[in-house]
mmCIF file of C-alpha atoms in Angstrom:
data_model
loop_
_atom_site.group_PDB
_atom_site.id
_atom_site.type_symbol
_atom_site.label_atom_id
_atom_site.label_comp_id
_atom_site.label_asym_id
_atom_site.label_seq_id
_atom_site.Cartn_x
_atom_site.Cartn_y
_atom_site.Cartn_z
ATOM 1 C CA UNK X 9 249.538 208.216 73.388
ATOM 2 C CA UNK X 10 252.890 208.358 71.642
ATOM 3 C CA UNK X 11 253.443 211.121 69.047
ATOM 4 C CA UNK X 12 252.867 208.577 66.328
ATOM 5 C CA UNK X 13 249.579 207.409 67.829
ATOM 6 C CA UNK X 14 248.366 210.962 68.375
ATOM 7 C CA UNK X 15 249.296 211.909 64.784
ATOM 8 C CA UNK X 16 247.294 209.031 63.411
ATOM 9 C CA UNK X 17 244.333 209.855 65.698
ATOM 10 C CA UNK X 18 244.278 213.510 64.519
ATOM 11 C CA UNK X 19 244.550 212.529 60.893
ATOM 12 C CA UNK X 20 241.673 210.056 61.197
ATOM 13 C CA UNK X 21 239.473 212.592 62.995
ATOM 14 C CA UNK X 22 240.100 215.306 60.379
ATOM 15 C CA UNK X 23 239.561 212.949 57.458
ATOM 16 C CA UNK X 24 236.357 211.689 58.957
ATOM 17 C CA UNK X 25 235.223 215.280 59.645
ATOM 18 C CA UNK X 26 235.700 216.023 55.946
ATOM 19 C CA UNK X 27 233.985 212.742 54.926
ATOM 20 C CA UNK X 28 237.118 211.588 53.070
ATOM 21 C CA UNK X 29 238.216 208.004 52.897
ATOM 22 C CA UNK X 30 242.014 208.337 52.466
ATOM 23 C CA UNK X 31 244.448 205.810 53.643
ATOM 24 C CA UNK X 32 246.908 207.289 56.142
ATOM 25 C CA UNK X 33 250.496 207.067 54.797
ATOM 26 C CA UNK X 34 252.789 204.630 56.576
ATOM 27 C CA UNK X 35 255.899 206.893 56.728
ATOM 28 C CA UNK X 36 256.271 209.671 59.366
ATOM 29 C CA UNK X 37 257.141 212.455 56.855
ATOM 30 C CA UNK X 38 254.016 211.898 54.789
ATOM 31 C CA UNK X 39 251.862 211.673 57.913
ATOM 32 C CA UNK X 40 253.181 215.023 59.117
ATOM 33 C CA UNK X 41 252.522 216.667 55.792
ATOM 34 C CA UNK X 42 248.982 215.241 55.712
ATOM 35 C CA UNK X 43 248.206 216.319 59.198
ATOM 36 C CA UNK X 44 249.485 219.812 58.608
ATOM 37 C CA UNK X 45 247.560 220.047 55.311
ATOM 38 C CA UNK X 46 244.295 218.947 56.940
ATOM 39 C CA UNK X 47 244.758 221.504 59.732
ATOM 40 C CA UNK X 48 245.637 224.245 57.188
ATOM 41 C CA UNK X 49 242.487 223.800 55.085
ATOM 42 C CA UNK X 50 240.082 223.213 58.043
ATOM 43 C CA UNK X 51 237.377 225.880 58.312
ATOM 44 C CA UNK X 52 237.040 227.842 61.574
ATOM 45 C CA UNK X 53 234.586 225.549 63.339
ATOM 46 C CA UNK X 54 234.598 223.950 66.718
ATOM 47 C CA UNK X 55 236.200 220.601 67.414
ATOM 48 C CA UNK X 56 235.264 218.121 70.178
ATOM 49 C CA UNK X 57 237.150 218.020 73.409
ATOM 50 C CA UNK X 58 238.845 214.708 72.693
ATOM 51 C CA UNK X 59 240.332 216.026 69.536
ATOM 52 C CA UNK X 60 241.537 219.270 71.235
ATOM 53 C CA UNK X 61 243.072 217.391 74.098
ATOM 54 C CA UNK X 62 245.079 215.124 71.782
ATOM 55 C CA UNK X 63 245.955 217.978 69.492
ATOM 56 C CA UNK X 64 247.280 220.100 72.348
ATOM 57 C CA UNK X 65 249.457 217.386 73.819
ATOM 58 C CA UNK X 66 250.795 216.581 70.359
ATOM 59 C CA UNK X 67 251.635 220.149 69.338
ATOM 60 C CA UNK X 68 253.195 221.081 72.683
ATOM 61 C CA UNK X 69 255.404 218.014 72.464
ATOM 62 C CA UNK X 70 256.352 218.805 68.812
ATOM 63 C CA UNK X 71 257.404 222.340 69.872
ATOM 64 C CA UNK X 72 259.298 220.952 72.855
ATOM 65 C CA UNK X 73 261.221 218.591 70.584
ATOM 66 C CA UNK X 74 262.087 221.544 68.247
ATOM 67 C CA UNK X 75 263.709 223.286 71.297
ATOM 68 C CA UNK X 76 262.121 226.273 72.993
ATOM 69 C CA UNK X 77 264.161 229.453 73.190
ATOM 70 C CA UNK X 78 263.590 231.708 76.164
ATOM 71 C CA UNK X 79 263.309 235.357 75.036
ATOM 72 C CA UNK X 80 264.483 236.550 78.429
ATOM 73 C CA UNK X 81 267.878 234.884 77.801
ATOM 74 C CA UNK X 82 268.525 236.647 74.501
ATOM 75 C CA UNK X 83 271.394 239.236 74.366
ATOM 76 C CA UNK X 84 270.325 242.823 73.931
ATOM 77 C CA UNK X 85 271.845 244.749 70.954
ATOM 78 C CA UNK X 86 270.354 248.002 72.298
ATOM 79 C CA UNK X 87 268.344 248.814 75.403
ATOM 80 C CA UNK X 88 265.325 246.502 75.452
ATOM 81 C CA UNK X 89 265.981 245.358 71.829
ATOM 82 C CA UNK X 90 267.192 241.953 70.722
ATOM 83 C CA UNK X 91 267.923 240.413 67.336
ATOM 84 C CA UNK X 92 267.360 236.637 67.082
ATOM 85 C CA UNK X 93 267.479 234.277 64.167
ATOM 86 C CA UNK X 94 265.240 231.195 64.686
ATOM 87 C CA UNK X 95 261.771 229.673 64.631
ATOM 88 C CA UNK X 96 259.259 232.101 66.147
ATOM 89 C CA UNK X 97 256.878 229.242 66.938
ATOM 90 C CA UNK X 98 259.408 227.972 69.430
ATOM 91 C CA UNK X 99 260.034 231.303 71.140
ATOM 92 C CA UNK X 100 258.919 231.847 74.723
ATOM 93 C CA UNK X 101 257.924 235.424 75.363
ATOM 94 C CA UNK X 102 254.785 237.400 76.101
ATOM 95 C CA UNK X 103 253.716 237.916 72.521
ATOM 96 C CA UNK X 104 254.740 237.215 68.922
ATOM 97 C CA UNK X 105 253.606 239.086 65.830
ATOM 98 C CA UNK X 106 251.957 237.228 62.895
ATOM 99 C CA UNK X 107 252.128 238.697 59.370
ATOM 100 C CA UNK X 108 248.493 238.035 58.533
ATOM 101 C CA UNK X 109 246.362 238.638 55.458
ATOM 102 C CA UNK X 110 243.233 240.769 55.336
ATOM 103 C CA UNK X 111 241.007 237.707 56.050
ATOM 104 C CA UNK X 112 242.989 237.195 59.235
ATOM 105 C CA UNK X 113 242.092 233.522 59.314
ATOM 106 C CA UNK X 114 245.541 232.078 58.709
ATOM 107 C CA UNK X 115 246.892 230.530 55.600
ATOM 108 C CA UNK X 116 244.694 227.960 53.861
ATOM 109 C CA UNK X 117 247.428 226.718 51.436
ATOM 110 C CA UNK X 118 248.518 223.338 52.580
ATOM 111 C CA UNK X 119 251.996 223.261 54.100
ATOM 112 C CA UNK X 120 252.777 226.768 52.787
ATOM 113 C CA UNK X 121 256.067 228.258 53.981
ATOM 114 C CA UNK X 122 254.677 231.543 55.265
ATOM 115 C CA UNK X 123 254.828 232.581 58.957
ATOM 116 C CA UNK X 124 251.003 232.821 59.024
ATOM 117 C CA UNK X 125 250.805 229.126 58.148
ATOM 118 C CA UNK X 126 253.450 228.102 60.693
ATOM 119 C CA UNK X 127 251.853 230.089 63.542
ATOM 120 C CA UNK X 128 248.362 228.756 62.924
ATOM 121 C CA UNK X 129 249.665 225.137 62.471
ATOM 122 C CA UNK X 130 251.533 225.063 65.819
ATOM 123 C CA UNK X 131 248.925 227.042 67.796
ATOM 124 C CA UNK X 132 246.243 224.615 66.705
ATOM 125 C CA UNK X 133 242.747 224.868 65.225
ATOM 126 C CA UNK X 134 241.290 227.158 67.995
ATOM 127 C CA UNK X 135 243.392 230.071 66.796
ATOM 128 C CA UNK X 136 241.547 230.230 63.474
ATOM 129 C CA UNK X 137 238.250 229.989 65.270
ATOM 130 C CA UNK X 138 239.097 232.889 67.651
ATOM 131 C CA UNK X 139 240.200 234.965 64.611
ATOM 132 C CA UNK X 140 237.010 234.165 62.763
ATOM 133 C CA UNK X 141 234.938 235.359 65.748
ATOM 134 C CA UNK X 142 236.884 238.617 65.828
ATOM 135 C CA UNK X 143 236.417 239.169 62.103
ATOM 136 C CA UNK X 144 232.709 238.314 62.267
ATOM 137 C CA UNK X 145 232.228 241.062 64.906
ATOM 138 C CA UNK X 146 234.337 243.487 62.890
ATOM 139 C CA UNK X 147 232.331 242.889 59.765
ATOM 140 C CA UNK X 148 235.011 244.083 57.361
ATOM 141 C CA UNK X 149 238.405 242.876 56.142
ATOM 142 C CA UNK X 150 241.337 243.780 58.469
ATOM 143 C CA UNK X 151 242.908 247.115 57.303
ATOM 144 C CA UNK X 152 246.618 247.358 56.600
ATOM 145 C CA UNK X 153 248.661 248.690 59.451
ATOM 146 C CA UNK X 154 246.343 247.786 62.300
ATOM 147 C CA UNK X 155 246.658 244.935 64.876
ATOM 148 C CA UNK X 156 244.509 242.389 66.678
ATOM 149 C CA UNK X 157 245.432 240.219 69.699
ATOM 150 C CA UNK X 158 244.541 236.585 70.402
ATOM 151 C CA UNK X 159 245.530 233.801 72.660
ATOM 152 C CA UNK X 160 248.519 231.745 71.558
ATOM 153 C CA UNK X 161 247.076 228.359 72.592
ATOM 154 C CA UNK X 162 249.851 225.712 72.159
ATOM 155 C CA UNK X 163 252.684 228.152 71.289
ATOM 156 C CA UNK X 164 255.154 228.835 74.055
ATOM 157 C CA UNK X 165 254.313 232.542 73.941
ATOM 158 C CA UNK X 166 251.197 233.918 75.721
ATOM 159 C CA UNK X 167 249.649 235.929 72.885
ATOM 160 C CA UNK X 168 249.674 236.334 69.102
ATOM 161 C CA UNK X 169 249.325 239.795 67.624
ATOM 162 C CA UNK X 170 248.094 239.788 64.003
ATOM 163 C CA UNK X 171 248.872 242.621 61.601
ATOM 164 C CA UNK X 172 248.394 243.017 57.845
ATOM 165 C CA UNK X 173 251.376 244.466 56.173
ATOM 166 C CA UNK X 174 251.432 246.407 52.870
ATOM 167 C CA UNK X 175 251.700 244.503 49.610
ATOM 168 C CA UNK X 176 254.272 246.018 47.240
ATOM 169 C CA UNK X 177 253.209 246.035 43.630
ATOM 170 C CA UNK X 178 256.146 247.201 41.426
ATOM 171 C CA UNK X 179 257.827 250.366 42.761
ATOM 172 C CA UNK X 180 257.990 250.915 46.592
ATOM 173 C CA UNK X 181 255.896 253.966 47.509
ATOM 174 C CA UNK X 182 256.034 256.326 50.554
ATOM 175 C CA UNK X 183 252.584 254.937 51.509
ATOM 176 C CA UNK X 184 254.015 251.420 51.592
ATOM 177 C CA UNK X 185 256.670 252.598 54.070
ATOM 178 C CA UNK X 186 254.146 254.507 56.216
ATOM 179 C CA UNK X 187 251.845 251.455 56.302
ATOM 180 C CA UNK X 188 254.648 249.157 57.417
ATOM 181 C CA UNK X 189 255.668 251.664 60.093
ATOM 182 C CA UNK X 190 252.022 251.615 61.215
ATOM 183 C CA UNK X 191 252.082 247.825 61.610
ATOM 184 C CA UNK X 192 254.953 247.996 64.091
ATOM 185 C CA UNK X 193 253.489 250.933 66.032
ATOM 186 C CA UNK X 194 250.024 249.384 66.246
ATOM 187 C CA UNK X 195 251.403 246.133 67.501
ATOM 188 C CA UNK X 196 253.535 247.916 70.156
ATOM 189 C CA UNK X 197 250.529 250.034 71.264
ATOM 190 C CA UNK X 198 248.308 246.938 71.533
ATOM 191 C CA UNK X 199 251.004 245.039 73.399
ATOM 192 C CA UNK X 200 251.367 247.897 75.901
ATOM 193 C CA UNK X 201 247.638 248.171 76.291
ATOM 194 C CA UNK X 202 247.516 244.502 77.259
ATOM 195 C CA UNK X 203 250.543 244.786 79.542
ATOM 196 C CA UNK X 204 252.919 242.556 77.633
ATOM 197 C CA UNK X 205 256.488 242.830 78.771
ATOM 198 C CA UNK X 206 258.107 241.351 75.636
ATOM 199 C CA UNK X 207 257.101 241.201 71.981
ATOM 200 C CA UNK X 208 258.749 239.365 69.065
ATOM 201 C CA UNK X 209 258.310 240.768 65.552
ATOM 202 C CA UNK X 210 258.624 238.660 62.403
ATOM 203 C CA UNK X 211 259.740 240.373 59.241
ATOM 204 C CA UNK X 212 256.414 241.864 58.247
ATOM 205 C CA UNK X 213 255.735 242.079 54.512
ATOM 206 C CA UNK X 214 259.160 240.860 53.297
ATOM 207 C CA UNK X 215 258.051 237.507 51.980
ATOM 208 C CA UNK X 216 254.892 237.027 49.916
ATOM 209 C CA UNK X 217 254.131 240.760 50.108
ATOM 210 C CA UNK X 218 257.441 241.691 48.345
ATOM 211 C CA UNK X 219 258.611 244.534 50.582
ATOM 212 C CA UNK X 220 262.340 245.033 49.974
ATOM 213 C CA UNK X 221 264.208 243.478 52.857
ATOM 214 C CA UNK X 222 266.748 246.242 53.552
ATOM 215 C CA UNK X 223 264.169 249.008 53.659
ATOM 216 C CA UNK X 224 261.756 246.863 55.664
ATOM 217 C CA UNK X 225 264.536 246.361 58.344
ATOM 218 C CA UNK X 226 265.356 250.049 58.474
ATOM 219 C CA UNK X 227 261.634 250.942 58.798
ATOM 220 C CA UNK X 228 261.136 248.343 61.527
ATOM 221 C CA UNK X 229 264.060 249.543 63.684
ATOM 222 C CA UNK X 230 263.146 253.214 63.253
ATOM 223 C CA UNK X 231 259.452 252.559 64.003
ATOM 224 C CA UNK X 232 260.280 250.662 67.282
ATOM 225 C CA UNK X 233 262.862 253.178 68.430
ATOM 226 C CA UNK X 234 260.586 256.200 67.763
ATOM 227 C CA UNK X 235 257.669 254.515 69.475
ATOM 228 C CA UNK X 236 259.673 253.686 72.551
ATOM 229 C CA UNK X 237 261.192 257.240 72.639
ATOM 230 C CA UNK X 238 257.773 258.941 72.253
ATOM 231 C CA UNK X 239 255.915 256.738 74.733
ATOM 232 C CA UNK X 240 258.523 255.782 77.257
ATOM 233 C CA UNK X 241 257.524 252.119 76.707
ATOM 234 C CA UNK X 242 259.791 249.636 78.445
ATOM 235 C CA UNK X 243 258.546 246.664 76.385
ATOM 236 C CA UNK X 244 261.329 244.284 75.380
ATOM 237 C CA UNK X 245 261.359 244.006 71.565
ATOM 238 C CA UNK X 246 262.771 240.952 69.764
ATOM 239 C CA UNK X 247 263.456 241.288 66.057
ATOM 240 C CA UNK X 248 262.962 237.674 64.824
ATOM 241 C CA UNK X 249 264.439 236.736 61.490
ATOM 242 C CA UNK X 250 264.453 233.353 59.793
ATOM 243 C CA UNK X 251 266.794 233.655 56.808
ATOM 244 C CA UNK X 252 270.296 235.133 56.511
ATOM 245 C CA UNK X 253 269.197 238.010 54.198
ATOM 246 C CA UNK X 254 266.844 239.417 56.878
ATOM 247 C CA UNK X 255 269.473 238.920 59.571
#
């Protein structure tokens, strides 16, 4: 199948699954928006093998077309630490960190601009299902500052580490800073536990959770450096930023 044919197949499948009779738009932009929206709102349920095969081929080609960046080729700004501005869903490394919410099921808002939405979109529908299975076993919402690990499915990395950052309401507190530090340390500990050699962090809590960008950056760097100094960890850390402010 071409990308266009695959896109239409996936849209038809998801519309049929929802019992909706919507005409697929003719233009590519609208088709992409519709497909992403349908994936974003889909509940964590199994899909048949035909859908998954087409989805996987489609998403991997979409990521290839975006241009995959090899984390091993990035320049270090300190021993085992890199700073990279780009799309984390196109980064090849052992693990990437997702700024999740306490449901830990991904973003259900169609085409939302958050990193949670992007990661779940390009990983594919099986990521939400795996997260749902983890949360069902856990039985409670994911606490702030902890971390979980899943497969990455169609992303060029091997694993996704999910962490819930602190939400800042009004004035920044010492607890907010400690919770953010805990996010970084929990992810690093989980990555080491699973023998990951490289881990890319997004800017946890700086978007929808309103953590001040400058203090978040300082907290992130200090948390990583202190963890590595205390544990002797040799994991290669990539600080991934998307906008100029965070860079």
